[in-house]
Coordinates of C-alpha atoms in Angstrom, one line a residue:
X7 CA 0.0 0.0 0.0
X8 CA 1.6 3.0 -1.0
X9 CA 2.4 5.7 2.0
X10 CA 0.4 8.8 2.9
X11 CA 1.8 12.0 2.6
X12 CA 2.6 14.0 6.0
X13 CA 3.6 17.8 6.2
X14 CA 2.6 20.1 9.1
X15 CA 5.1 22.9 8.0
X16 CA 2.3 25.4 7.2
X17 CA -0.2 27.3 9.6
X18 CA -2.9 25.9 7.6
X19 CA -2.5 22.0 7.9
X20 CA -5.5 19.9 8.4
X21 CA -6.6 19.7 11.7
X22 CA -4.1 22.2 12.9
X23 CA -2.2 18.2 12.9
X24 CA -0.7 17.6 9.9
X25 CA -2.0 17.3 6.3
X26 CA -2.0 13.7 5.1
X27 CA -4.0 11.9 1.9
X28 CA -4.3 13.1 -1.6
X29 CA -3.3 16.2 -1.0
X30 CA -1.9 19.4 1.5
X31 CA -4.2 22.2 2.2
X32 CA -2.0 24.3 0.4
X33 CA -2.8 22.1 -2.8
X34 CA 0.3 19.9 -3.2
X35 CA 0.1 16.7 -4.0
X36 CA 1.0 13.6 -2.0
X37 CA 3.6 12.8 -4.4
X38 CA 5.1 16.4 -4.8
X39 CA 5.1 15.9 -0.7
X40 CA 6.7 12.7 -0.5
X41 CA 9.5 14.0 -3.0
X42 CA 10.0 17.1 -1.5
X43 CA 10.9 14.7 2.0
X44 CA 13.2 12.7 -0.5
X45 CA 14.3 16.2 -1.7
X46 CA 14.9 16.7 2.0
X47 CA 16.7 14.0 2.8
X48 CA 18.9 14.3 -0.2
X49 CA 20.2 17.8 0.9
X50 CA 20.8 16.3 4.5
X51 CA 22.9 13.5 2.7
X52 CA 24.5 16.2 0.7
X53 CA 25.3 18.6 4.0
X54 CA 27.2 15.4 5.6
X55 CA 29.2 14.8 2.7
X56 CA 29.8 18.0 2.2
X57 CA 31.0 18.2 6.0
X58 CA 33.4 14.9 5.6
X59 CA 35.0 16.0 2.5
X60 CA 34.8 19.8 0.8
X61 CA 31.7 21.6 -0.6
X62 CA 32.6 22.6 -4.6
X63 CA 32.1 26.1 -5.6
X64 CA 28.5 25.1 -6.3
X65 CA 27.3 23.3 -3.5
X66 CA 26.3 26.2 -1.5
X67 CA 24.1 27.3 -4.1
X68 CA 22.0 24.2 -4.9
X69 CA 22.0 23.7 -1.0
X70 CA 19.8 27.2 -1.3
X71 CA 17.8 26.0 -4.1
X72 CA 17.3 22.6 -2.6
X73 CA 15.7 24.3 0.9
X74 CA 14.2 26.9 -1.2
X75 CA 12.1 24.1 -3.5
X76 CA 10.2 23.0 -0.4
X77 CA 9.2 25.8 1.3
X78 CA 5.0 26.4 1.4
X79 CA 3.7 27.8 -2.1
X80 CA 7.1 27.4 -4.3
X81 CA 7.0 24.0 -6.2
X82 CA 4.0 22.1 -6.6
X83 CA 5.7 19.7 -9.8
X84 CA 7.1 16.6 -9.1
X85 CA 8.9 16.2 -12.4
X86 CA 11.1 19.7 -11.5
X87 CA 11.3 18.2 -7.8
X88 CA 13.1 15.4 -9.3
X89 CA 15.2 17.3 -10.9
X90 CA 15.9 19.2 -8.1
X91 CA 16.9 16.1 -6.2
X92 CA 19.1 14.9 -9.6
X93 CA 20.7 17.8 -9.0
X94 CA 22.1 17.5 -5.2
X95 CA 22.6 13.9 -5.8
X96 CA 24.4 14.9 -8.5
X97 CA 26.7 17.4 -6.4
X98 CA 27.2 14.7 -3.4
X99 CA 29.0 12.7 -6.3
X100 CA 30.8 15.0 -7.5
X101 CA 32.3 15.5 -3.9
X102 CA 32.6 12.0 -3.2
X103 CA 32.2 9.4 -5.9
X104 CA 29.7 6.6 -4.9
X105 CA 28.4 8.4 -1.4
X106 CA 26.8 5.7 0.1
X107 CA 25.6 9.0 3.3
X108 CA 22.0 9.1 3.1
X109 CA 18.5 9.8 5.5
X110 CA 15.0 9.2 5.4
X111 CA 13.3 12.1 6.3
X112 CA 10.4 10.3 7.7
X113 CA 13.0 8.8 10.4
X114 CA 12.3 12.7 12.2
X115 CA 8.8 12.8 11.6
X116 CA 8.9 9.0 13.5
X117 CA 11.0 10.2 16.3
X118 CA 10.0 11.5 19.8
X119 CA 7.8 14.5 19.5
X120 CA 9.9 16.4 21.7
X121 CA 12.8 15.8 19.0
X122 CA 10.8 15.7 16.1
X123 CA 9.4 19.7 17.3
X124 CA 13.1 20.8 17.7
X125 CA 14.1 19.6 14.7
X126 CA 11.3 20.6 12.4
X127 CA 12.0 24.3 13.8
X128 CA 15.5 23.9 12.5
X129 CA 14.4 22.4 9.5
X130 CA 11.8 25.3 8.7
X131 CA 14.0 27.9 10.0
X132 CA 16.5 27.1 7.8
X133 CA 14.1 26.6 4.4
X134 CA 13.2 30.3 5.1
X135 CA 16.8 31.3 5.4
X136 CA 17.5 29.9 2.3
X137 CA 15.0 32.0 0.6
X138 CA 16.4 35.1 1.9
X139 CA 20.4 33.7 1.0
X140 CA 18.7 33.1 -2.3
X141 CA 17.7 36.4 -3.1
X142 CA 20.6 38.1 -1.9
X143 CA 22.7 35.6 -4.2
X144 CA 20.6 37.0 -7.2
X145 CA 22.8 40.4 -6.4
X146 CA 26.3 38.6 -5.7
X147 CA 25.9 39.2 -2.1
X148 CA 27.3 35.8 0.0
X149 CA 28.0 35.3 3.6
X150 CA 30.4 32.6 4.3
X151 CA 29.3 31.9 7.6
X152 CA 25.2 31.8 6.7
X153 CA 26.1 29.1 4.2
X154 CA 28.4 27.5 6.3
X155 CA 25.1 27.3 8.7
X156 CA 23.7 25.8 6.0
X157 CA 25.9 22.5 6.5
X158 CA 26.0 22.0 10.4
X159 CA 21.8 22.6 10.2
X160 CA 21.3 20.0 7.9
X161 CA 24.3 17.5 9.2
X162 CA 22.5 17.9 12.6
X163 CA 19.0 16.7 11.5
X164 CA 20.6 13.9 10.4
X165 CA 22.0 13.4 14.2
X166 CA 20.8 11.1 16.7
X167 CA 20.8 13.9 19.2
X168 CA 18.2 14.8 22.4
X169 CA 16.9 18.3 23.3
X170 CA 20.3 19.8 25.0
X171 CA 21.8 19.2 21.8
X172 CA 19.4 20.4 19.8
X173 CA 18.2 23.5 21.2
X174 CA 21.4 25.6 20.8
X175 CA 21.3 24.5 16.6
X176 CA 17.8 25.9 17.1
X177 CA 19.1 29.2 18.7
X178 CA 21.7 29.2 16.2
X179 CA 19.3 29.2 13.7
X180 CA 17.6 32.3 14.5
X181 CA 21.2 33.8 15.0
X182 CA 22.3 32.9 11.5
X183 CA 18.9 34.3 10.1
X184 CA 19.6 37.7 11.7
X185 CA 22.9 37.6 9.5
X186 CA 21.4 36.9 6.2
X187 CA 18.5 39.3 7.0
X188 CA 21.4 41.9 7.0
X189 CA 23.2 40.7 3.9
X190 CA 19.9 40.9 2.2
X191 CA 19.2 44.5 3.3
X192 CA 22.8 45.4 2.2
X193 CA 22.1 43.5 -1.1
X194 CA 18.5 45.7 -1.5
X195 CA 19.4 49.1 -0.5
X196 CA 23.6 49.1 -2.2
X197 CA 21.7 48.0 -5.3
X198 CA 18.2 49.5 -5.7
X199 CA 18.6 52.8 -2.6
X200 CA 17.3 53.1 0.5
X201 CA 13.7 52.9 0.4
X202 CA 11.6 56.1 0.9
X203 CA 8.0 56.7 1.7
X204 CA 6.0 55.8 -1.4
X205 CA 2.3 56.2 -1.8
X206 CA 0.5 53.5 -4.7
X207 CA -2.4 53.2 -6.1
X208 CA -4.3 50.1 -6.7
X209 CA -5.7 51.5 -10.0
X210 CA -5.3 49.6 -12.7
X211 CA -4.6 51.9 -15.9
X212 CA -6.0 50.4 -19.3
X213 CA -3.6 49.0 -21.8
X214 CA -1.3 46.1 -21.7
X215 CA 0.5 45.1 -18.0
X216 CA 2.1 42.3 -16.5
X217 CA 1.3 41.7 -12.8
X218 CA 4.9 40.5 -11.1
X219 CA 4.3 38.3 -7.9
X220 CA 6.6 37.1 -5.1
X221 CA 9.9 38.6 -3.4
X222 CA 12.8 38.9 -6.1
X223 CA 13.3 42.3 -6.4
X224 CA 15.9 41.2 -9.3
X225 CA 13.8 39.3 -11.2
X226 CA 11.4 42.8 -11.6
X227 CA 14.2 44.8 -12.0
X228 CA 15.1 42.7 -15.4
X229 CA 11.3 43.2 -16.3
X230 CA 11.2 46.6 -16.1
X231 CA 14.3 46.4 -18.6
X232 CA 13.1 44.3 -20.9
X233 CA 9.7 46.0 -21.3
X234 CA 10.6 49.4 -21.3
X235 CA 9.2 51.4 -23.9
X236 CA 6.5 48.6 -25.2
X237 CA 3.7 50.3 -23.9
X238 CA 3.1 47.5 -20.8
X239 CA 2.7 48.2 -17.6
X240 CA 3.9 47.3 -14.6
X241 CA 1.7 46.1 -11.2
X242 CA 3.1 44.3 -8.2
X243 CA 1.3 41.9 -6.5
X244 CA 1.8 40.6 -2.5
X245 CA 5.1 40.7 -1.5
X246 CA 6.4 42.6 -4.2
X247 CA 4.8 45.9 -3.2
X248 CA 7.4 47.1 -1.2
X249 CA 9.3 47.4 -4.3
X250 CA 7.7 50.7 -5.2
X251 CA 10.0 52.3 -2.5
X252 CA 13.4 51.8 -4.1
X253 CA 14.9 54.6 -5.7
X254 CA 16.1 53.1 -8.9
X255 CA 13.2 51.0 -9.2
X256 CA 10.8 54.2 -8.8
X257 CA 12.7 55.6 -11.7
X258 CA 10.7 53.6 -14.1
X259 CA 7.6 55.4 -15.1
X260 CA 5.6 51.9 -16.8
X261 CA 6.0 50.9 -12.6
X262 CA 2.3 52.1 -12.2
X263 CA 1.1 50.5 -8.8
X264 CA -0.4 47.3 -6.9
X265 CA -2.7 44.8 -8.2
X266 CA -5.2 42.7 -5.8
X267 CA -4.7 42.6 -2.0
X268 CA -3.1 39.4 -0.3
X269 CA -1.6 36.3 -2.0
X270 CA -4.2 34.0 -0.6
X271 CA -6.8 36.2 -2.4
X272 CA -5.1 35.5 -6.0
X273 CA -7.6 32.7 -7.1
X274 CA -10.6 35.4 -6.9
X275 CA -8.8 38.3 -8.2
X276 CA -6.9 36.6 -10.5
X277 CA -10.5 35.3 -12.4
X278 CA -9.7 36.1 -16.3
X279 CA -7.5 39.0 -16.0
X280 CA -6.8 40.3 -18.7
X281 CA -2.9 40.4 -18.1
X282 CA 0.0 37.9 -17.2
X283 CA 1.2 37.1 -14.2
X284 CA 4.6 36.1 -13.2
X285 CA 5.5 34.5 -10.4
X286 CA 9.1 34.8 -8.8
X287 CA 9.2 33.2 -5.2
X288 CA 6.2 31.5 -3.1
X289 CA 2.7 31.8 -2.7
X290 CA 1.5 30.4 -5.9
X291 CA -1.6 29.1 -5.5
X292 CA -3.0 26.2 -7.1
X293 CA -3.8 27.6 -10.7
X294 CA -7.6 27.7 -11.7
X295 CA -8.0 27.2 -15.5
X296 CA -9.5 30.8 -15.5
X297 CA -6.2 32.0 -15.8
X298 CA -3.8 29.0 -16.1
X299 CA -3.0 30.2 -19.7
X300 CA -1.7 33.7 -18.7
X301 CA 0.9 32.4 -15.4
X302 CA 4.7 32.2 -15.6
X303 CA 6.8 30.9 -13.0
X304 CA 10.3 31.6 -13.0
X305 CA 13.8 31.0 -10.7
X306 CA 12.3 27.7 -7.9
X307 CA 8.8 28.2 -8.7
X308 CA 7.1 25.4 -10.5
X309 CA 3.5 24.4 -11.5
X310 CA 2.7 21.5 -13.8
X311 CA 1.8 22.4 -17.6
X312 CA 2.7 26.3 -16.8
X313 CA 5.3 28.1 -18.7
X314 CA 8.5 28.6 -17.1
X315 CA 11.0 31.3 -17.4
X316 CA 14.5 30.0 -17.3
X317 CA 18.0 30.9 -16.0
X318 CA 18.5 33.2 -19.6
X319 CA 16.0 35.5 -18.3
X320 CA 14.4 36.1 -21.2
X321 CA 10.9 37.7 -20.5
X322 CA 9.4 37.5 -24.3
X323 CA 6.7 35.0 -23.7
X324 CA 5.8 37.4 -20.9
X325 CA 5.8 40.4 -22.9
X326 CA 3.7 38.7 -25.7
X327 CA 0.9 37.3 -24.1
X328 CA 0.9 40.9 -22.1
X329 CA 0.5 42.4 -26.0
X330 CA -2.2 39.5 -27.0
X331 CA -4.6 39.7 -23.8
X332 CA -4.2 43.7 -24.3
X333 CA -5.4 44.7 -20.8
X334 CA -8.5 46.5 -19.4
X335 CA -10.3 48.6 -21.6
X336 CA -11.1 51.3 -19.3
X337 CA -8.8 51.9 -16.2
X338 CA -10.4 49.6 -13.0
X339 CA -10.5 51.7 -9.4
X340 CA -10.1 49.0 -7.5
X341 CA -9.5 49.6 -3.3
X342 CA -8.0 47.5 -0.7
X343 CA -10.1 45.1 1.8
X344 CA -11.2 48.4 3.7
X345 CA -12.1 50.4 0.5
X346 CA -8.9 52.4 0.8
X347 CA -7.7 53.3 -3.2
X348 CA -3.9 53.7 -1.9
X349 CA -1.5 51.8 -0.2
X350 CA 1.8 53.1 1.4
X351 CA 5.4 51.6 1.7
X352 CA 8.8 52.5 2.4
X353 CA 9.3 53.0 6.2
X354 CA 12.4 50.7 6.3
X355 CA 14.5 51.7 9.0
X356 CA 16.8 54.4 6.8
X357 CA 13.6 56.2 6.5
X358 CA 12.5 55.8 10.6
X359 CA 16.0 56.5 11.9
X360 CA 16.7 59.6 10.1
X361 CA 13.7 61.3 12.1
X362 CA 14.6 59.4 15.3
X363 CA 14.6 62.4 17.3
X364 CA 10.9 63.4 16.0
X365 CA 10.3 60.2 17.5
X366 CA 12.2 60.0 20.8
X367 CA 9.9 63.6 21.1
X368 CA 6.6 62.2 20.7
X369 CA 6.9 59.4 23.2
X370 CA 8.4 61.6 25.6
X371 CA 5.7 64.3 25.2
X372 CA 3.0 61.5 25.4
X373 CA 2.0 62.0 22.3
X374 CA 2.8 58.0 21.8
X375 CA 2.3 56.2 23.9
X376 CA 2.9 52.2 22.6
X377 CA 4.8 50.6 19.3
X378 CA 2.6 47.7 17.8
X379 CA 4.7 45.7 15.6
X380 CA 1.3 44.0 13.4
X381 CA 2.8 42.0 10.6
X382 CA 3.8 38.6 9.3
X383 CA 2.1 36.0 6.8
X384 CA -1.1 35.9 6.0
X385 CA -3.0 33.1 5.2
X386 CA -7.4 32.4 4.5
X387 CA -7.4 30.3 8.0
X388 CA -11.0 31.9 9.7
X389 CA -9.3 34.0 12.8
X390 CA -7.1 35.9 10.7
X391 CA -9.9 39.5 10.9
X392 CA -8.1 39.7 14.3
X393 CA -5.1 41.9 13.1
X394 CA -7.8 43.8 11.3
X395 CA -9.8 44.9 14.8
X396 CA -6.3 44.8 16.3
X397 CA -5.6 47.5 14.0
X398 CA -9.0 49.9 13.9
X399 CA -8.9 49.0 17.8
X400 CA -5.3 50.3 19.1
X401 CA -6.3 53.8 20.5
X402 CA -5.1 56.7 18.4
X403 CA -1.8 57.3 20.7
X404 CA -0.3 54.2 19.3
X405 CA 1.4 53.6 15.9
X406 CA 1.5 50.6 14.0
X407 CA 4.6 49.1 12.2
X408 CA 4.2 46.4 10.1
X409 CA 6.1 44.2 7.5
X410 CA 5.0 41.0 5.0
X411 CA 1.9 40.4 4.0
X412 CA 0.0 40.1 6.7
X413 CA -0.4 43.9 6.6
X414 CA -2.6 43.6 3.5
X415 CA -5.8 43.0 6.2
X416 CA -5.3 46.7 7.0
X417 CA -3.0 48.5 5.0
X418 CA -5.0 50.6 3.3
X419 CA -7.1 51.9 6.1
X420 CA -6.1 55.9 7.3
X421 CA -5.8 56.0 10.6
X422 CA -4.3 59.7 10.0
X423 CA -0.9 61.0 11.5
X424 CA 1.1 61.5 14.9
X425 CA 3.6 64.3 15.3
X426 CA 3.6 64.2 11.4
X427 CA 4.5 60.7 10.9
X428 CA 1.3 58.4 9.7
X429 CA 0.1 55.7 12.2
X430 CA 0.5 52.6 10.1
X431 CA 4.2 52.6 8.5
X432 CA 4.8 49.3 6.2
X433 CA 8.5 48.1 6.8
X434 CA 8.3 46.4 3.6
X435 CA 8.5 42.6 2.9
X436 CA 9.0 39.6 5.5
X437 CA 12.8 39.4 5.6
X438 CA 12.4 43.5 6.4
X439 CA 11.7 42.5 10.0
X440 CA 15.7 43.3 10.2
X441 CA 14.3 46.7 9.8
X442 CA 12.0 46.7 12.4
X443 CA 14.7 45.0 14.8
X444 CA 17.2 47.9 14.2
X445 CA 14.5 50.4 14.7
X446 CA 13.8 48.6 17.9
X447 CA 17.6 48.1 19.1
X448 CA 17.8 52.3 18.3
X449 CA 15.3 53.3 20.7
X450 CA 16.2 51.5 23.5
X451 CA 19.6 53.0 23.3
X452 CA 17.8 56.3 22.4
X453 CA 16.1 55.0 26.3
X454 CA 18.4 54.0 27.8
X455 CA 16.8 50.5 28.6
X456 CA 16.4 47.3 26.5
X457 CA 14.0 46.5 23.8
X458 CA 12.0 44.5 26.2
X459 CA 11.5 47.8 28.6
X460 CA 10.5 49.5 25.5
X461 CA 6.8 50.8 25.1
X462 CA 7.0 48.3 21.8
X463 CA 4.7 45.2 21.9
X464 CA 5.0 42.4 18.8
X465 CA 1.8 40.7 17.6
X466 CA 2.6 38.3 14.3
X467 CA 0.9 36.5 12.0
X468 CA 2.5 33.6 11.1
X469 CA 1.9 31.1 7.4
X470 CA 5.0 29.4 6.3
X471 CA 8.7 28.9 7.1
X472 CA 10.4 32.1 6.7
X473 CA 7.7 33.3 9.5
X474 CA 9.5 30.4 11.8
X475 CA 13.1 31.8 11.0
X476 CA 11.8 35.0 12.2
X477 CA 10.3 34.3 15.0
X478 CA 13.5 32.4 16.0
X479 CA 15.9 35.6 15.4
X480 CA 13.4 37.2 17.7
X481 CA 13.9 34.7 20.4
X482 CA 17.5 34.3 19.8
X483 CA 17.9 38.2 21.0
X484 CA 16.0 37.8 23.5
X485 CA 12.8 39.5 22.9
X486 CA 9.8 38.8 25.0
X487 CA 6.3 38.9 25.1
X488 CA 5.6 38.1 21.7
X489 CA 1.9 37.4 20.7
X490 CA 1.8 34.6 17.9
X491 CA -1.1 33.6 15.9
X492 CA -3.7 32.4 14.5
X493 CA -3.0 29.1 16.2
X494 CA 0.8 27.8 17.2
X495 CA 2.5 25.9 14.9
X496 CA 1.2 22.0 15.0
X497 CA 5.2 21.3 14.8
X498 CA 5.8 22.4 18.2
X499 CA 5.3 19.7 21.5
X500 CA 3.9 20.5 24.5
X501 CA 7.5 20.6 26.2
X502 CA 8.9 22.4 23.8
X503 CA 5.9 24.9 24.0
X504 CA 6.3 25.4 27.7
X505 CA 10.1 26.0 27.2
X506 CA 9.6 29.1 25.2
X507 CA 7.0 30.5 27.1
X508 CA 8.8 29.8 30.6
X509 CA 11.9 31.2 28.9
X510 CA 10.4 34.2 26.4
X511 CA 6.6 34.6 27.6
X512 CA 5.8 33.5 24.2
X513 CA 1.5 33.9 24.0
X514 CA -1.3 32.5 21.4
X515 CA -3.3 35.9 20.7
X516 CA -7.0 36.2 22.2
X517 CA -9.0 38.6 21.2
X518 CA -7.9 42.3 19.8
X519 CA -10.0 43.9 23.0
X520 CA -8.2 41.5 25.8
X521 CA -4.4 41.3 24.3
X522 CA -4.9 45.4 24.1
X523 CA -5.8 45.6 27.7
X524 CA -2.9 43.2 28.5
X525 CA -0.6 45.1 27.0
X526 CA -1.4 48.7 27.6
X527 CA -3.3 47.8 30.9

């Protein structure tokens, strides 16, 4: 009989357990699953060779890929899976002829809970690093010691090690994610500026466009190129939006604005539009035939029968069905899930340091009087209308940062301004939580306290991994007092859970009227 699938990586597995059957939640397929465990495994193999020998110029890299091929939303075809696992096989060869060092993956998912918790968060952490490594490779930006992280995470899951072992690799983990964060900032802002307040609209103009999905900023950089002066224009989509805020990348004028509201809403909004979309990192969606004729995939991204962009970068068939399907007739008003017809971006921390002092003032005038952090991934789980009410419900003294796309359940709400600086201020995308973290580390020295004394309270939304690798650079400085939601992750025991909230008062969110009282009393 051949085996179920198991994966409880994603906030949204069945029964807040673990998806098994036919098929995830998230729409992959049993045997996409099971491959992406072999996949798994594979890399594991790979790390331990790797480790015993010496990694080739290359091995770093398909290490990235590898992780990055399994992570929630990316790679839903088996028959690029494969490849993908062709490929590190391939590598652990090349290091050592005839490598007999392999795992099973389902020899964690078998083990002790208590293990099997603490190595899943490694595991997860270290498939959202690789996303973030990945993107700052795109720009030549490397960090020896992230992808040396790499090797001793994945040669450790393949350890028959207890909890004192493992919960320093799991610290670690949030350590080395604090790193890559940074190299991918550096990567951003040395190559496209430091981001600056940016208001866009979520008109859609008529003509020809091409809607540009994910998190690789390089990927719509070479766009933008290659359809200058053709008369298409440009929208982001999700995680992209941020984008808008970059200097160079503002100096296109066919970059017109934002399509849709959050990635779990693409199956609705993307019903016969009349325009491609391309889709660079995670959260594709299981494609509906509606549409299925007009989606590209590109870099790990993969969906059966769908056209994918290769390594030459070559955008044509993009550009082409963009000409063919011809766009909206008449320009569509369309507004976010509030009604607002703008969304702002931009308030990485270049923008919030430089008025610091403006800052600093307001707090110590009164004029703020708490920091809500209200970000993360968002997902269609029923519960997730909290960070909405959180929102419309934190009195008007209070400013809200946020990041991801979690802050597409509010973003385009005005909740008007405080000593001249607006109330909700988007970070930008998920790995731009280093932005909020350096805001966070300059006040308290601007306070003379730490972050934890701060007037600053965190409430996330969490989907997929690079949420976990996150939430693990949060704990790994220290930070406390962090409200997580909608529901913890089914990966984590009971002792494990315990652990972190004895050790960082970590708290499942109520409701938006009792964690408010909590926090401001």
């Amino acid at each position: 009989m051949e085996k179920q699938m198991f994966c409880f990586q994603c906030e949204q597995t069945m029964g807040g357990t673990g998806c098994t059957g036919r098929a995830g939640m998230c729409g992959k397929s049993a045997p996409a699953a099971k491959l992406q465990d072999e996949l798994t495994g594979a890399l594991i193999g790979l790390a331990r060779t790797a480790a015993a020998n010496a990694p080739t110029s290359k091995t770093n890299r398909i290490i990235l890929e590898g992780l990055f091929t399994t992570i929630t939303n990316v790679n839903f075809d088996v028959a690029t899976i494969q490849l993908m696992i062709d490929k590190v096989n391939a590598e652990k060869d090349t290091i050592s002829p005839n490598s007999d060092v392999n795992y099973d993956v389902e020899q964690i998912w078998n083990d002790n809970e208590d293990v099997r918790s603490l190595k899943s968060l490694i595991l997860f952490g270290i498939r959202g690093i690789a996303a973030y490594a990945y993107h700052a490779l795109m720009l030549d930006y490397t960090d020896k010691e992230v992808d040396a992280f790499f090797l001793k995470a994945l040669t450790a899951l393949g350890e028959n090690w207890g909890m004192n072992e493992l919960l320093p690799i799991v610290m670690e983990t949030g350590k080395a994610n604090l790193a890559c964060m940074e190299l991918l900032d550096k990567a951003n802002t040395e190559t496209y500026g430091t981001p600056q307040p940016t208001s866009v609209p979520l008109t859609i103009e008529k003509g020809p466009f091409i809607v540009i999905s994910g998190h690789d900023l390089h990927d719509l950089k070479l766009l933008l190129d290659q359809t200058n002066g053709k008369g298409i224009n440009i929208y982001t989509h999700g995680e992209m939006l941020p984008a808008h805020a970059y200097p160079l990348l503002k100096k296109y004028p066919h970059l017109k604005g934002n399509f849709g509201t959050a990635w779990q809403n693409q199956q609705k909004e993307f019903d016969n539009i009349p325009g491609p979309i391309l889709f660079t990192t995670n959260c594709l969606m299981p494609v509906r035939s509606s549409y299925a004729d007009r989606v590209f995939t590109t870099e790990v991204v993969s969906y059966p029968e769908i056209v994918h962009i290769d390594d030459t970068k070559d955008y044509t068939p993009v550009i082409e069905k963009a000409l063919e399907l011809g766009g909206y007739a008449e320009a569509q008003h369309f507004t976010g899930i509030n009604g607002g017809a703008t969304v702002m971006t931009g308030f990485g921390h270049g923008t919030v340091l430089a008025v610091a002092d403006t800052v600093v003032d307001a707090v110590k005038a009164g004029a703020i009087r708490h920091f809500f952090l209200v970000g993360g991934c968002d997902g269609a789980r029923p519960g997730r209308n909290y960070y909405t009410d959180f929102v419309k419900k934190a009195p008007a003294d209070t400013v809200i940062l946020t990041l991801a796309c979690g802050k597409y359940r509010f973003n385009d709400l005005d909740l008007g301004t405080i000593g001249g600086l607006p109330r909700i201020m988007d970070m930008g995308q998920c790995n731009d939580a280093y932005s909020a973290i350096k805001v966070a580390i300059a006040l308290a020295k601007a306070f003379n306290c730490s972050v934890n004394d701060l007037p600053l309270s965190l409430v996330l939304s969490w989907y997929e991994q690079k949420a976990v690798c996150i939430l693990l650079t949060l704990l790994y400085l220290g930070i406390q007092n962090i409200y997580l939601g909608p529901t913890l992750p089914a990966f984590v025991s009971p002792n494990v859970l315990s652990y972190l909230v004895e050790n960082f008062h970590l708290t499942p969110i109520t409701t938006p009227e009792e964690d408010l009282k909590k926090i401001l009393g």
